[in-house]
């Protein structure tokens, strides 16, 4: 997640694609993939909270909004263009 946030902060705003990412569907796609990753590797909750906080800052959202979204999403990749989650 730190690398993802750095790319968003350094390149997304500079190159103009940040506001395409800002859509809820894209935020959910990133969070679901992140949840898949941290679930697989049994990442400690303190690390997850810290990284979600950094992500919230990067996408200009409230931490609480990002945390709630993260908690409600399944830990699976979302395909682009709709459809069932990828496993």
PDB file of C-alpha atoms in Angstrom:
ATOM      1  CA  UNK A   1       0.000   0.000   0.000  1.00  0.00           C
ATOM      2  CA  UNK A   2       2.799   2.527   0.662  1.00  0.00           C
ATOM      3  CA  UNK A   3       4.007   2.195  -2.936  1.00  0.00           C
ATOM      4  CA  UNK A   4       0.452   2.554  -4.236  1.00  0.00           C
ATOM      5  CA  UNK A   5      -0.011   5.728  -2.203  1.00  0.00           C
ATOM      6  CA  UNK A   6       3.301   7.158  -3.352  1.00  0.00           C
ATOM      7  CA  UNK A   7       2.350   6.588  -7.008  1.00  0.00           C
ATOM      8  CA  UNK A   8      -1.023   8.260  -6.425  1.00  0.00           C
ATOM      9  CA  UNK A   9       0.569  11.240  -4.699  1.00  0.00           C
ATOM     10  CA  UNK A  10       3.567  11.645  -7.024  1.00  0.00           C
ATOM     11  CA  UNK A  11       2.154  10.708 -10.421  1.00  0.00           C
ATOM     12  CA  UNK A  12      -1.625  10.697 -10.186  1.00  0.00           C
ATOM     13  CA  UNK A  13      -2.051  14.362  -9.497  1.00  0.00           C
ATOM     14  CA  UNK A  14       0.849  15.439 -11.698  1.00  0.00           C
ATOM     15  CA  UNK A  15      -0.291  13.418 -14.729  1.00  0.00           C
ATOM     16  CA  UNK A  16      -4.001  14.119 -14.263  1.00  0.00           C
ATOM     17  CA  UNK A  17      -5.387  10.612 -13.747  1.00  0.00           C
ATOM     18  CA  UNK A  18      -5.999  11.025 -10.008  1.00  0.00           C
ATOM     19  CA  UNK A  19      -9.648  12.056 -10.407  1.00  0.00           C
ATOM     20  CA  UNK A  20     -10.449   8.942 -12.456  1.00  0.00           C
ATOM     21  CA  UNK A  21      -9.134   6.908  -9.533  1.00  0.00           C
ATOM     22  CA  UNK A  22     -11.241   8.944  -7.132  1.00  0.00           C
ATOM     23  CA  UNK A  23     -14.454   7.138  -8.174  1.00  0.00           C
ATOM     24  CA  UNK A  24     -15.882   4.806  -5.515  1.00  0.00           C
ATOM     25  CA  UNK A  25     -15.643   1.768  -7.793  1.00  0.00           C
ATOM     26  CA  UNK A  26     -11.898   2.258  -8.246  1.00  0.00           C
ATOM     27  CA  UNK A  27     -11.328   2.878  -4.543  1.00  0.00           C
ATOM     28  CA  UNK A  28     -13.223  -0.351  -3.781  1.00  0.00           C
ATOM     29  CA  UNK A  29     -11.145  -2.266  -6.328  1.00  0.00           C
ATOM     30  CA  UNK A  30      -7.909  -1.158  -4.657  1.00  0.00           C
ATOM     31  CA  UNK A  31      -9.214  -1.861  -1.151  1.00  0.00           C
ATOM     32  CA  UNK A  32     -10.539  -5.327  -2.072  1.00  0.00           C
ATOM     33  CA  UNK A  33      -7.181  -6.285  -3.590  1.00  0.00           C
ATOM     34  CA  UNK A  34      -5.387  -4.909  -0.539  1.00  0.00           C
ATOM     35  CA  UNK A  35      -7.708  -6.895   1.734  1.00  0.00           C
ATOM     36  CA  UNK A  36      -6.943 -10.044  -0.262  1.00  0.00           C
ATOM     37  CA  UNK A  37      -3.232  -9.376   0.211  1.00  0.00           C
ATOM     38  CA  UNK A  38      -3.315  -8.651   3.957  1.00  0.00           C
ATOM     39  CA  UNK A  39      -5.629 -11.609   4.581  1.00  0.00           C
ATOM     40  CA  UNK A  40      -3.319 -13.987   2.737  1.00  0.00           C
ATOM     41  CA  UNK A  41      -0.199 -12.774   4.533  1.00  0.00           C
ATOM     42  CA  UNK A  42      -1.870 -12.327   7.960  1.00  0.00           C
ATOM     43  CA  UNK A  43      -0.699  -8.716   8.256  1.00  0.00           C
ATOM     44  CA  UNK A  44      -1.111  -7.259  11.754  1.00  0.00           C
ATOM     45  CA  UNK A  45      -4.108  -4.950  12.248  1.00  0.00           C
ATOM     46  CA  UNK A  46      -1.893  -2.036  13.350  1.00  0.00           C
ATOM     47  CA  UNK A  47      -0.060  -2.141  10.017  1.00  0.00           C
ATOM     48  CA  UNK A  48      -3.363  -2.330   8.134  1.00  0.00           C
ATOM     49  CA  UNK A  49      -4.757   0.678  10.004  1.00  0.00           C
ATOM     50  CA  UNK A  50      -1.619   2.691   9.363  1.00  0.00           C
ATOM     51  CA  UNK A  51      -1.616   1.866   5.663  1.00  0.00           C
ATOM     52  CA  UNK A  52      -5.346   2.579   5.315  1.00  0.00           C
ATOM     53  CA  UNK A  53      -4.770   5.937   6.964  1.00  0.00           C
ATOM     54  CA  UNK A  54      -2.018   6.749   4.463  1.00  0.00           C
ATOM     55  CA  UNK A  55      -4.267   5.614   1.596  1.00  0.00           C
ATOM     56  CA  UNK A  56      -7.099   7.826   2.867  1.00  0.00           C
ATOM     57  CA  UNK A  57      -4.762  10.831   2.800  1.00  0.00           C
ATOM     58  CA  UNK A  58      -3.560   9.927  -0.695  1.00  0.00           C
ATOM     59  CA  UNK A  59      -7.096   9.751  -2.127  1.00  0.00           C
ATOM     60  CA  UNK A  60      -8.362  12.726  -0.119  1.00  0.00           C
ATOM     61  CA  UNK A  61     -10.949  10.765   1.864  1.00  0.00           C
ATOM     62  CA  UNK A  62     -11.732  10.484   5.550  1.00  0.00           C
ATOM     63  CA  UNK A  63     -10.026   7.547   7.278  1.00  0.00           C
ATOM     64  CA  UNK A  64     -13.374   6.375   8.673  1.00  0.00           C
ATOM     65  CA  UNK A  65     -14.857   6.149   5.162  1.00  0.00           C
ATOM     66  CA  UNK A  66     -11.909   4.094   3.915  1.00  0.00           C
ATOM     67  CA  UNK A  67     -11.943   1.839   6.996  1.00  0.00           C
ATOM     68  CA  UNK A  68     -15.676   1.130   6.636  1.00  0.00           C
ATOM     69  CA  UNK A  69     -15.269   0.378   2.924  1.00  0.00           C
ATOM     70  CA  UNK A  70     -12.341  -1.940   3.694  1.00  0.00           C
ATOM     71  CA  UNK A  71     -14.333  -3.793   6.365  1.00  0.00           C
ATOM     72  CA  UNK A  72     -17.355  -4.367   4.112  1.00  0.00           C
ATOM     73  CA  UNK A  73     -15.511  -5.517   0.978  1.00  0.00           C
ATOM     74  CA  UNK A  74     -14.728  -9.168   0.256  1.00  0.00           C
ATOM     75  CA  UNK A  75     -11.036 -10.094   0.134  1.00  0.00           C
ATOM     76  CA  UNK A  76     -11.068 -10.732  -3.621  1.00  0.00           C
ATOM     77  CA  UNK A  77      -9.911  -8.916  -6.725  1.00  0.00           C
ATOM     78  CA  UNK A  78     -12.581  -7.064  -8.650  1.00  0.00           C
ATOM     79  CA  UNK A  79     -12.347  -7.394 -12.434  1.00  0.00           C
ATOM     80  CA  UNK A  80     -12.405  -4.252 -14.538  1.00  0.00           C
ATOM     81  CA  UNK A  81     -15.699  -3.658 -16.325  1.00  0.00           C
ATOM     82  CA  UNK A  82     -17.890  -5.448 -13.759  1.00  0.00           C
ATOM     83  CA  UNK A  83     -18.478  -9.144 -13.301  1.00  0.00           C
ATOM     84  CA  UNK A  84     -17.834 -11.470 -10.368  1.00  0.00           C
ATOM     85  CA  UNK A  85     -14.704 -11.112  -8.216  1.00  0.00           C
ATOM     86  CA  UNK A  86     -11.586 -12.889  -9.474  1.00  0.00           C
ATOM     87  CA  UNK A  87      -9.979 -15.513  -7.272  1.00  0.00           C
TER      88      UNK A  87
END
